């Protein structure tokens, strides 16, 4: 499981020696109190660590250098309690390699109208101290998030929460490994891309293993291991009625369990955070991994079908961002449309591999022919996904940059039982409407594979894109095609210049 409490964000306050020891003592006390409040707040999923107030260029450089080297530090929150001359920050900011959040707050919420004097003014100078710091960060063209408001306001805490989750996902990508069993689906464009550029830009690596490497591990799984996992299946899921009297299907379940155990062993041994496979390369396997992919995703692994390594990595990032929140994050595909003019809908699904963390009830374990792949009928979990706010996200390689595309959607409860469609499925209304959303997605070059999220908002993906330094295109309630086309054209010019 994904534990965000392993991560730290460092709370760093800027000041200077101009104000004397008494003022600096108060600055430190206030900073400790704010950092402690954030650290103990239930909404912030990571540790918030107070660092001593920095007052000189050397102190700033040293804390930035330490942050870069600290394994569990995923970002810095900076705040200028007093005026902190920003030229002091240049050398430190030049070496900073961790995400940055600039908190524009002050210790007191209200002006003490009857008692305010120049001592109070000298101590509480965030209103212009943060502007001095903000200029330098902008002058140095450093990406950061700016959060404004009183530090105890829930909106401020939530902004920090969202950014911390994005920073955690970014930290999780650094040095991460994703394995691709076989290549991507033949002749498909959008699922491929520049893996070297991805490692340079995102910090994770993608390497291929022949399916034989996996099969060798699968063949080492013992009958006792299979027995234990099949028993878990019977506890966690409702087995379809036709399985009890069908020896072929009972054998198929054992084969699926063996594949899952082999896959998990391979991933754990290689320290992989996600994987892809393809039905075009199953040499030596009895069936395409269905329930295996579904369950491994539910345990936190990234996954995407047909060799789509970019979506597998994005699913993993979404799982890290959403860790501990109600709702799931999963591999998804826009599969088919309901073009009723009064109620247009998308049916999202995949052949087999939609994460069971999305299930609105207890999934049913079923076995049916697949029709592609040329292997035995695969085991899969069948379920509906509940209604509610959600989003689909896709990363595509545009040649000179990566683009993250997000479509906000409204999932709805199933309209019908779909008795002859034995796959996991979800219905949604893309925002702002079917016609606009689908056209906008296609203009933006969005893939047919996505990461589907029930618990993340566009704000999470915005912060993540900012940290990664990549383009973000959002399709939501306010989207119009004319505005979107302009945005795409402006972005093309910007990235060519950049």
Short mmCIF file of C-alpha atoms in Angstrom, two decimals:
data_model
loop_
_atom_site.label_atom_id
_atom_site.label_comp_id
_atom_site.label_asym_id
_atom_site.label_seq_id
_atom_site.Cartn_x
_atom_site.Cartn_y
_atom_site.Cartn_z
CA UNK A 1 0.00 0.00 0.00
CA UNK A 2 1.03 3.62 -0.53
CA UNK A 3 2.03 5.45 2.68
CA UNK A 4 2.31 9.21 2.27
CA UNK A 5 3.51 9.70 5.87
CA UNK A 6 6.96 8.56 4.77
CA UNK A 7 7.31 11.94 3.04
CA UNK A 8 8.22 15.36 4.45
CA UNK A 9 7.75 18.93 3.35
CA UNK A 10 10.06 21.43 4.97
CA UNK A 11 8.66 24.71 6.34
CA UNK A 12 11.25 27.47 5.80
CA UNK A 13 10.80 31.04 6.97
CA UNK A 14 12.85 33.93 5.67
CA UNK A 15 13.98 36.98 7.63
CA UNK A 16 17.20 38.96 8.21
CA UNK A 17 19.42 40.15 11.07
CA UNK A 18 18.23 43.76 10.68
CA UNK A 19 15.43 43.33 13.23
CA UNK A 20 17.44 42.10 16.22
CA UNK A 21 17.27 38.94 18.38
CA UNK A 22 13.92 39.67 20.06
CA UNK A 23 12.07 39.96 16.75
CA UNK A 24 13.86 36.94 15.31
CA UNK A 25 12.89 34.87 18.35
CA UNK A 26 9.25 35.74 17.74
CA UNK A 27 9.61 34.92 14.04
CA UNK A 28 10.94 31.48 14.99
CA UNK A 29 8.16 30.89 17.54
CA UNK A 30 5.47 31.84 15.05
CA UNK A 31 7.01 29.69 12.34
CA UNK A 32 7.18 26.68 14.65
CA UNK A 33 3.54 27.15 15.59
CA UNK A 34 2.40 27.29 11.95
CA UNK A 35 4.50 24.27 10.94
CA UNK A 36 3.16 22.30 13.91
CA UNK A 37 -0.43 23.21 12.98
CA UNK A 38 0.06 21.91 9.46
CA UNK A 39 1.89 18.81 10.66
CA UNK A 40 -0.96 17.84 13.00
CA UNK A 41 -3.77 18.73 10.61
CA UNK A 42 -5.67 15.66 9.43
CA UNK A 43 -6.03 17.03 5.91
CA UNK A 44 -2.31 17.20 5.16
CA UNK A 45 -1.13 13.67 4.34
CA UNK A 46 2.63 14.17 4.77
CA UNK A 47 4.87 15.34 7.62
CA UNK A 48 5.51 19.08 7.86
CA UNK A 49 8.98 19.73 9.33
CA UNK A 50 9.97 23.08 10.81
CA UNK A 51 13.41 24.33 9.81
CA UNK A 52 15.25 27.17 11.57
CA UNK A 53 14.62 30.66 10.21
CA UNK A 54 17.05 31.57 7.42
CA UNK A 55 18.64 35.02 7.62
CA UNK A 56 21.71 34.94 5.35
CA UNK A 57 22.64 33.71 1.87
CA UNK A 58 24.71 30.90 3.39
CA UNK A 59 21.88 29.68 5.62
CA UNK A 60 19.52 29.67 2.63
CA UNK A 61 21.99 27.79 0.45
CA UNK A 62 22.64 25.21 3.16
CA UNK A 63 18.97 24.40 3.74
CA UNK A 64 18.32 24.12 0.00
CA UNK A 65 21.33 21.84 -0.37
CA UNK A 66 20.12 19.70 2.54
CA UNK A 67 16.62 19.48 1.06
CA UNK A 68 18.03 18.23 -2.24
CA UNK A 69 19.90 15.45 -0.43
CA UNK A 70 17.14 14.48 2.03
CA UNK A 71 15.55 11.24 0.82
CA UNK A 72 12.13 11.85 2.34
CA UNK A 73 11.88 15.59 1.64
CA UNK A 74 9.52 16.07 -1.31
CA UNK A 75 9.23 19.86 -1.31
CA UNK A 76 9.61 23.17 0.48
CA UNK A 77 7.04 25.60 1.85
CA UNK A 78 8.54 29.08 2.09
CA UNK A 79 7.17 32.09 3.95
CA UNK A 80 8.66 35.55 4.54
CA UNK A 81 7.50 36.58 8.03
CA UNK A 82 9.50 39.79 7.74
CA UNK A 83 11.28 41.38 4.81
CA UNK A 84 13.96 38.98 3.52
CA UNK A 85 16.07 40.66 0.81
CA UNK A 86 15.64 38.37 -2.17
CA UNK A 87 19.18 38.60 -3.52
CA UNK A 88 20.05 36.43 -0.52
CA UNK A 89 17.94 33.65 -2.07
CA UNK A 90 19.53 33.53 -5.54
CA UNK A 91 22.27 31.00 -4.84
CA UNK A 92 19.96 28.70 -2.90
CA UNK A 93 17.14 28.83 -5.42
CA UNK A 94 19.62 28.16 -8.22
CA UNK A 95 20.40 24.70 -6.83
CA UNK A 96 16.90 23.75 -5.58
CA UNK A 97 15.71 20.49 -7.12
CA UNK A 98 12.54 19.96 -5.07
CA UNK A 99 9.04 21.38 -5.66
CA UNK A 100 8.34 24.78 -4.11
CA UNK A 101 5.21 26.24 -2.52
CA UNK A 102 5.19 29.91 -1.58
CA UNK A 103 2.82 30.51 1.34
CA UNK A 104 1.67 34.13 1.44
CA UNK A 105 0.20 34.45 4.92
CA UNK A 106 0.80 36.25 8.19
CA UNK A 107 0.79 35.01 11.77
CA UNK A 108 -2.09 37.22 12.88
CA UNK A 109 -5.36 37.03 11.01
CA UNK A 110 -6.65 40.49 12.00
CA UNK A 111 -5.05 43.88 12.42
CA UNK A 112 -5.01 44.74 16.18
CA UNK A 113 -6.56 48.14 15.61
CA UNK A 114 -6.16 49.53 19.14
CA UNK A 115 -2.63 48.32 19.83
CA UNK A 116 -0.86 48.24 16.50
CA UNK A 117 2.49 50.07 16.60
CA UNK A 118 5.77 50.06 14.70
CA UNK A 119 7.09 47.07 16.64
CA UNK A 120 4.10 45.09 15.36
CA UNK A 121 4.68 46.43 11.85
CA UNK A 122 8.37 45.48 11.89
CA UNK A 123 7.51 41.92 12.95
CA UNK A 124 4.55 41.30 10.63
CA UNK A 125 5.78 42.26 7.18
CA UNK A 126 4.59 39.35 5.04
CA UNK A 127 2.51 41.67 2.88
CA UNK A 128 5.66 43.08 1.30
CA UNK A 129 8.27 40.50 2.36
CA UNK A 130 6.53 37.85 0.26
CA UNK A 131 6.37 40.22 -2.69
CA UNK A 132 10.14 40.67 -2.55
CA UNK A 133 10.63 36.89 -2.52
CA UNK A 134 7.96 36.38 -5.17
CA UNK A 135 9.74 38.73 -7.56
CA UNK A 136 12.95 36.74 -7.34
CA UNK A 137 11.26 33.39 -7.94
CA UNK A 138 9.47 34.87 -10.96
CA UNK A 139 12.68 36.54 -12.16
CA UNK A 140 14.42 33.14 -12.02
CA UNK A 141 11.53 31.49 -13.92
CA UNK A 142 11.06 28.86 -11.22
CA UNK A 143 7.77 26.95 -11.19
CA UNK A 144 6.02 27.09 -7.84
CA UNK A 145 2.58 27.17 -6.28
CA UNK A 146 1.45 30.35 -4.53
CA UNK A 147 -1.10 29.95 -1.71
CA UNK A 148 -2.64 33.08 -0.21
CA UNK A 149 -4.66 33.44 2.99
CA UNK A 150 -4.62 33.05 6.77
CA UNK A 151 -2.75 29.87 7.66
CA UNK A 152 -5.62 28.39 9.70
CA UNK A 153 -8.21 28.82 6.92
CA UNK A 154 -9.40 25.46 5.61
CA UNK A 155 -9.01 26.69 2.02
CA UNK A 156 -5.31 27.35 2.65
CA UNK A 157 -4.84 23.96 4.29
CA UNK A 158 -6.60 22.27 1.37
CA UNK A 159 -4.37 24.03 -1.16
CA UNK A 160 -1.31 22.72 0.70
CA UNK A 161 -2.88 19.26 0.87
CA UNK A 162 -3.41 19.19 -2.91
CA UNK A 163 0.13 20.39 -3.62
CA UNK A 164 1.66 17.93 -1.13
CA UNK A 165 -0.12 15.05 -2.85
CA UNK A 166 1.17 16.19 -6.24
CA UNK A 167 4.68 16.55 -4.81
CA UNK A 168 4.45 13.03 -3.36
CA UNK A 169 3.48 11.63 -6.76
CA UNK A 170 6.41 13.46 -8.34
CA UNK A 171 8.80 12.08 -5.71
CA UNK A 172 7.42 8.59 -6.33
CA UNK A 173 8.28 8.90 -10.04
CA UNK A 174 11.92 9.75 -9.35
CA UNK A 175 13.88 6.59 -9.98
CA UNK A 176 10.70 4.55 -10.48
CA UNK A 177 10.78 1.58 -12.83
CA UNK A 178 7.97 0.40 -15.09
CA UNK A 179 8.22 -2.88 -16.95
CA UNK A 180 6.75 -3.49 -20.38
CA UNK A 181 6.12 -7.15 -21.15
CA UNK A 182 6.55 -7.24 -24.90
CA UNK A 183 6.20 -4.15 -27.05
CA UNK A 184 3.24 -1.87 -27.55
CA UNK A 185 0.34 -2.97 -29.76
CA UNK A 186 1.53 -3.06 -33.35
CA UNK A 187 1.05 0.08 -35.48
CA UNK A 188 -0.53 2.04 -32.59
CA UNK A 189 0.85 5.58 -32.25
CA UNK A 190 -0.48 7.24 -29.12
CA UNK A 191 0.52 4.48 -26.69
CA UNK A 192 4.16 4.71 -27.77
CA UNK A 193 6.54 7.62 -27.35
CA UNK A 194 10.07 8.65 -26.46
CA UNK A 195 11.08 6.66 -23.38
CA UNK A 196 14.47 8.39 -23.20
CA UNK A 197 12.83 11.82 -23.11
CA UNK A 198 10.36 10.56 -20.50
CA UNK A 199 13.20 9.47 -18.24
CA UNK A 200 14.91 12.83 -18.68
CA UNK A 201 11.70 14.74 -18.01
CA UNK A 202 9.90 12.60 -15.45
CA UNK A 203 12.60 10.62 -13.69
CA UNK A 204 11.17 7.14 -14.26
CA UNK A 205 12.49 4.45 -16.60
CA UNK A 206 10.62 2.05 -18.87
CA UNK A 207 12.28 -1.14 -20.05
CA UNK A 208 11.00 -4.20 -21.87
CA UNK A 209 11.17 -7.79 -20.71
CA UNK A 210 10.26 -10.60 -23.01
CA UNK A 211 7.15 -12.47 -21.97
CA UNK A 212 9.37 -15.52 -21.43
CA UNK A 213 11.05 -13.77 -18.49
CA UNK A 214 7.65 -13.50 -16.83
CA UNK A 215 6.56 -17.03 -17.75
CA UNK A 216 9.69 -18.42 -16.09
CA UNK A 217 8.62 -16.81 -12.81
CA UNK A 218 5.00 -17.90 -13.21
CA UNK A 219 6.13 -21.51 -13.62
CA UNK A 220 7.85 -21.39 -10.23
CA UNK A 221 4.61 -20.69 -8.35
CA UNK A 222 3.59 -23.58 -6.07
CA UNK A 223 0.23 -25.28 -5.73
CA UNK A 224 0.04 -24.16 -2.10
CA UNK A 225 0.42 -20.52 -3.15
CA UNK A 226 -2.33 -21.00 -5.72
CA UNK A 227 -4.62 -22.63 -3.15
CA UNK A 228 -4.24 -19.65 -0.81
CA UNK A 229 -4.98 -17.07 -3.51
CA UNK A 230 -7.99 -18.97 -4.88
CA UNK A 231 -9.38 -19.05 -1.33
CA UNK A 232 -8.92 -15.26 -1.22
CA UNK A 233 -10.83 -14.93 -4.49
CA UNK A 234 -13.72 -16.90 -3.02
CA UNK A 235 -13.83 -14.60 0.01
CA UNK A 236 -13.46 -11.27 -1.76
CA UNK A 237 -15.71 -11.88 -4.78
CA UNK A 238 -18.95 -13.52 -5.80
CA UNK A 239 -18.13 -16.39 -8.14
CA UNK A 240 -20.53 -16.69 -11.05
CA UNK A 241 -22.95 -19.61 -10.74
CA UNK A 242 -21.57 -21.53 -13.72
CA UNK A 243 -18.15 -22.04 -12.09
CA UNK A 244 -19.16 -24.45 -9.32
CA UNK A 245 -19.94 -27.34 -11.69
CA UNK A 246 -17.41 -26.58 -14.41
CA UNK A 247 -14.00 -28.17 -13.93
CA UNK A 248 -12.52 -26.29 -16.89
CA UNK A 249 -13.43 -22.97 -15.32
CA UNK A 250 -12.09 -24.06 -11.93
CA UNK A 251 -8.80 -24.84 -13.63
CA UNK A 252 -8.92 -21.45 -15.37
CA UNK A 253 -9.20 -19.71 -11.99
CA UNK A 254 -6.13 -21.54 -10.76
CA UNK A 255 -4.25 -20.53 -13.88
CA UNK A 256 -5.28 -16.90 -13.36
CA UNK A 257 -4.12 -17.05 -9.74
CA UNK A 258 -0.79 -18.51 -10.86
CA UNK A 259 -0.34 -15.64 -13.32
CA UNK A 260 -1.16 -13.07 -10.64
CA UNK A 261 1.32 -14.59 -8.20
CA UNK A 262 4.01 -14.71 -10.86
CA UNK A 263 3.38 -11.12 -11.90
CA UNK A 264 3.51 -9.87 -8.33
CA UNK A 265 6.72 -11.79 -7.67
CA UNK A 266 8.29 -10.30 -10.80
CA UNK A 267 7.27 -6.76 -9.83
CA UNK A 268 8.41 -7.10 -6.22
CA UNK A 269 11.74 -8.69 -7.17
CA UNK A 270 12.48 -5.98 -9.72
CA UNK A 271 11.14 -3.14 -7.53
CA UNK A 272 8.74 -2.07 -10.28
CA UNK A 273 5.89 0.36 -9.64
CA UNK A 274 3.82 -0.63 -12.64
CA UNK A 275 3.66 -2.63 -15.84
CA UNK A 276 2.08 -3.05 -19.23
CA UNK A 277 1.28 -6.09 -21.34
CA UNK A 278 -0.34 -6.74 -24.70
CA UNK A 279 -2.65 -9.43 -26.04
CA UNK A 280 -0.40 -9.58 -29.12
CA UNK A 281 2.44 -11.09 -27.08
CA UNK A 282 1.29 -13.91 -24.79
CA UNK A 283 3.80 -16.57 -25.78
CA UNK A 284 3.93 -19.23 -23.06
CA UNK A 285 0.95 -17.83 -21.12
CA UNK A 286 -2.35 -19.66 -20.85
CA UNK A 287 -4.53 -16.55 -20.74
CA UNK A 288 -4.25 -12.78 -20.83
CA UNK A 289 -3.88 -11.38 -17.29
CA UNK A 290 -7.29 -10.00 -16.38
CA UNK A 291 -7.98 -10.39 -12.69
CA UNK A 292 -4.22 -10.16 -12.08
CA UNK A 293 -4.02 -6.66 -13.57
CA UNK A 294 -7.19 -5.60 -11.77
CA UNK A 295 -5.98 -6.74 -8.36
CA UNK A 296 -2.41 -5.49 -8.73
CA UNK A 297 -3.74 -2.05 -9.63
CA UNK A 298 -5.91 -2.14 -6.53
CA UNK A 299 -2.75 -2.78 -4.52
CA UNK A 300 -1.16 0.39 -5.91
CA UNK A 301 0.63 -0.65 -9.07
CA UNK A 302 0.28 1.37 -12.25
CA UNK A 303 -1.03 -0.48 -15.27
CA UNK A 304 -2.16 0.07 -18.84
CA UNK A 305 -2.87 -2.34 -21.63
CA UNK A 306 -1.24 -2.81 -25.02
CA UNK A 307 2.18 -1.52 -23.97
CA UNK A 308 0.93 1.93 -22.97
CA UNK A 309 3.70 2.84 -20.54
CA UNK A 310 2.78 6.53 -20.24
CA UNK A 311 -0.70 5.69 -18.93
CA UNK A 312 0.71 3.02 -16.60
CA UNK A 313 2.98 5.65 -15.05
CA UNK A 314 0.13 8.16 -14.84
CA UNK A 315 -2.14 5.63 -13.12
CA UNK A 316 0.58 5.09 -10.53
CA UNK A 317 0.96 8.85 -10.00
CA UNK A 318 -2.79 9.22 -9.53
CA UNK A 319 -2.79 6.40 -7.01
CA UNK A 320 -0.08 8.16 -5.00
CA UNK A 321 -1.91 11.50 -5.14
CA UNK A 322 -5.17 9.85 -4.07
CA UNK A 323 -3.70 7.63 -1.34
CA UNK A 324 -5.89 7.54 1.75
CA UNK A 325 -8.79 9.34 0.06
CA UNK A 326 -12.20 7.80 -0.59
CA UNK A 327 -12.53 6.55 -4.16
CA UNK A 328 -10.19 4.91 -6.62
CA UNK A 329 -7.85 5.57 -9.51
CA UNK A 330 -7.68 3.16 -12.42
CA UNK A 331 -6.77 2.40 -16.00
CA UNK A 332 -9.68 3.28 -18.29
CA UNK A 333 -10.68 3.56 -21.92
CA UNK A 334 -13.41 5.47 -23.72
CA UNK A 335 -14.99 2.41 -25.28
CA UNK A 336 -18.32 3.28 -26.88
CA UNK A 337 -20.93 6.07 -26.98
CA UNK A 338 -24.60 6.55 -26.22
CA UNK A 339 -25.57 9.37 -28.60
CA UNK A 340 -29.06 9.98 -27.25
CA UNK A 341 -29.44 13.77 -27.81
CA UNK A 342 -31.28 14.05 -24.49
CA UNK A 343 -28.78 11.97 -22.51
CA UNK A 344 -25.44 11.50 -24.29
CA UNK A 345 -23.04 9.23 -22.41
CA UNK A 346 -19.66 7.53 -22.66
CA UNK A 347 -19.32 3.89 -21.68
CA UNK A 348 -15.87 3.48 -20.19
CA UNK A 349 -14.35 0.03 -19.90
CA UNK A 350 -11.59 -2.19 -21.22
CA UNK A 351 -11.29 -5.78 -22.35
CA UNK A 352 -10.56 -6.96 -18.80
CA UNK A 353 -8.37 -4.65 -16.82
CA UNK A 354 -10.34 -2.01 -14.91
CA UNK A 355 -9.22 -1.62 -11.31
CA UNK A 356 -11.53 -3.16 -8.72
CA UNK A 357 -10.96 -0.17 -6.40
CA UNK A 358 -13.65 1.58 -8.47
CA UNK A 359 -16.31 -1.08 -7.79
CA UNK A 360 -19.55 0.19 -6.26
CA UNK A 361 -20.33 -3.24 -4.81
CA UNK A 362 -18.82 -6.68 -4.42
CA UNK A 363 -17.37 -7.66 -7.82
CA UNK A 364 -18.34 -10.89 -9.54
CA UNK A 365 -15.59 -13.23 -10.69
CA UNK A 366 -16.46 -14.49 -14.15
CA UNK A 367 -14.86 -16.38 -17.06
CA UNK A 368 -15.80 -15.63 -20.67
CA UNK A 369 -14.24 -15.82 -24.14
CA UNK A 370 -12.26 -12.73 -25.12
CA UNK A 371 -12.30 -13.01 -28.90
CA UNK A 372 -8.76 -11.66 -29.34
CA UNK A 373 -5.36 -12.89 -28.25
CA UNK A 374 -5.91 -16.52 -29.23
CA UNK A 375 -5.63 -17.85 -25.67
CA UNK A 376 -7.89 -19.52 -23.11
CA UNK A 377 -10.90 -17.67 -21.75
CA UNK A 378 -9.54 -15.19 -19.17
CA UNK A 379 -10.76 -14.66 -15.62
CA UNK A 380 -11.95 -11.15 -14.82
CA UNK A 381 -13.86 -9.14 -12.21
CA UNK A 382 -17.16 -7.71 -13.39
CA UNK A 383 -18.72 -4.71 -11.63
CA UNK A 384 -20.36 -1.33 -12.07
CA UNK A 385 -18.77 1.94 -11.01
CA UNK A 386 -20.74 4.37 -8.90
CA UNK A 387 -21.81 7.84 -10.01
CA UNK A 388 -20.18 11.08 -8.89
CA UNK A 389 -17.61 13.65 -9.91
CA UNK A 390 -14.60 12.15 -11.68
CA UNK A 391 -11.99 12.91 -14.31
CA UNK A 392 -10.06 11.26 -17.11
CA UNK A 393 -6.41 12.15 -17.65
CA UNK A 394 -4.05 11.31 -20.50
CA UNK A 395 -0.36 12.02 -21.13
CA UNK A 396 0.67 12.21 -24.78
CA UNK A 397 4.02 12.76 -26.49
CA UNK A 398 3.69 15.77 -28.81
CA UNK A 399 7.21 15.44 -30.19
CA UNK A 400 8.75 18.53 -28.60
CA UNK A 401 6.96 18.15 -25.25
CA UNK A 402 4.62 16.03 -23.19
CA UNK A 403 1.02 17.17 -22.80
CA UNK A 404 -1.30 16.25 -19.93
CA UNK A 405 -4.98 16.40 -20.89
CA UNK A 406 -7.74 16.32 -18.29
CA UNK A 407 -11.48 16.01 -18.89
CA UNK A 408 -13.76 16.55 -15.92
CA UNK A 409 -16.75 14.19 -16.05
CA UNK A 410 -19.89 13.34 -14.15
CA UNK A 411 -20.24 9.58 -13.68
CA UNK A 412 -23.79 8.28 -13.41
CA UNK A 413 -25.39 5.16 -12.06
CA UNK A 414 -25.90 2.39 -14.68
CA UNK A 415 -29.05 2.77 -16.76
CA UNK A 416 -29.34 -0.96 -17.53
CA UNK A 417 -27.97 -4.30 -16.33
CA UNK A 418 -25.79 -5.06 -19.38
CA UNK A 419 -26.14 -8.84 -18.89
CA UNK A 420 -24.09 -9.73 -21.98
CA UNK A 421 -21.18 -7.37 -21.30
CA UNK A 422 -18.96 -9.24 -18.80
CA UNK A 423 -16.47 -6.48 -18.02
CA UNK A 424 -16.10 -3.71 -15.47
CA UNK A 425 -17.82 -0.56 -16.73
CA UNK A 426 -18.67 3.02 -15.91
CA UNK A 427 -20.97 5.56 -17.53
CA UNK A 428 -20.16 9.25 -17.54
CA UNK A 429 -21.19 12.57 -18.99
CA UNK A 430 -18.09 14.46 -20.17
CA UNK A 431 -18.09 18.16 -19.31
CA UNK A 432 -19.14 20.61 -20.58
CA UNK A 433 -21.18 18.39 -22.91
CA UNK A 434 -20.62 15.38 -25.12
CA UNK A 435 -20.08 17.25 -28.37
CA UNK A 436 -17.69 19.86 -26.98
CA UNK A 437 -15.73 17.48 -24.75
CA UNK A 438 -15.13 14.84 -27.41
CA UNK A 439 -14.12 17.42 -30.01
CA UNK A 440 -11.83 19.17 -27.53
CA UNK A 441 -10.18 15.87 -26.54
CA UNK A 442 -9.51 15.04 -30.19
CA UNK A 443 -8.20 18.54 -31.00
CA UNK A 444 -5.83 18.21 -28.03
CA UNK A 445 -4.61 14.79 -29.20
CA UNK A 446 -5.84 12.91 -26.16
CA UNK A 447 -5.32 9.15 -26.10
CA UNK A 448 -8.01 6.48 -25.97
CA UNK A 449 -6.41 5.18 -22.75
CA UNK A 450 -6.70 7.27 -19.59
CA UNK A 451 -6.24 7.32 -15.86
CA UNK A 452 -9.75 7.56 -14.39
CA UNK A 453 -10.01 9.15 -10.96
CA UNK A 454 -12.87 9.32 -8.49
CA UNK A 455 -10.99 11.33 -5.85
CA UNK A 456 -8.68 13.77 -7.62
CA UNK A 457 -9.60 17.17 -9.00
CA UNK A 458 -8.12 19.23 -11.79
CA UNK A 459 -6.24 21.14 -9.07
CA UNK A 460 -4.19 18.03 -8.25
CA UNK A 461 -3.28 17.53 -11.90
CA UNK A 462 -2.53 21.25 -12.31
CA UNK A 463 -0.04 21.15 -9.44
CA UNK A 464 1.46 17.93 -10.78
CA UNK A 465 1.88 19.39 -14.27
CA UNK A 466 3.47 22.53 -12.81
CA UNK A 467 5.95 20.47 -10.78
CA UNK A 468 6.75 18.33 -13.83
CA UNK A 469 7.04 21.41 -16.04
CA UNK A 470 4.67 20.07 -18.69
CA UNK A 471 1.71 21.43 -20.59
CA UNK A 472 -1.79 20.99 -19.14
CA UNK A 473 -5.01 21.17 -21.14
CA UNK A 474 -8.21 21.07 -19.09
CA UNK A 475 -11.62 20.29 -20.58
CA UNK A 476 -14.37 21.21 -18.15
CA UNK A 477 -17.52 23.22 -17.54
CA UNK A 478 -16.16 26.44 -19.06
CA UNK A 479 -14.52 24.92 -22.14
CA UNK A 480 -15.41 26.20 -25.60
CA UNK A 481 -13.88 24.91 -28.80
CA UNK A 482 -12.81 28.37 -29.97
CA UNK A 483 -10.97 29.07 -26.72
CA UNK A 484 -9.39 25.63 -26.67
CA UNK A 485 -8.12 25.92 -30.24
CA UNK A 486 -6.59 29.28 -29.41
CA UNK A 487 -4.95 27.80 -26.32
CA UNK A 488 -3.45 24.95 -28.34
CA UNK A 489 -2.07 27.38 -30.93
CA UNK A 490 -0.64 29.72 -28.29
CA UNK A 491 0.94 26.77 -26.48
CA UNK A 492 2.54 25.53 -29.70
CA UNK A 493 4.23 28.92 -30.15
CA UNK A 494 5.28 29.06 -26.48
CA UNK A 495 6.91 25.63 -26.51
CA UNK A 496 8.69 26.29 -29.80
CA UNK A 497 10.18 29.44 -28.30
CA UNK A 498 10.96 27.71 -25.01
#
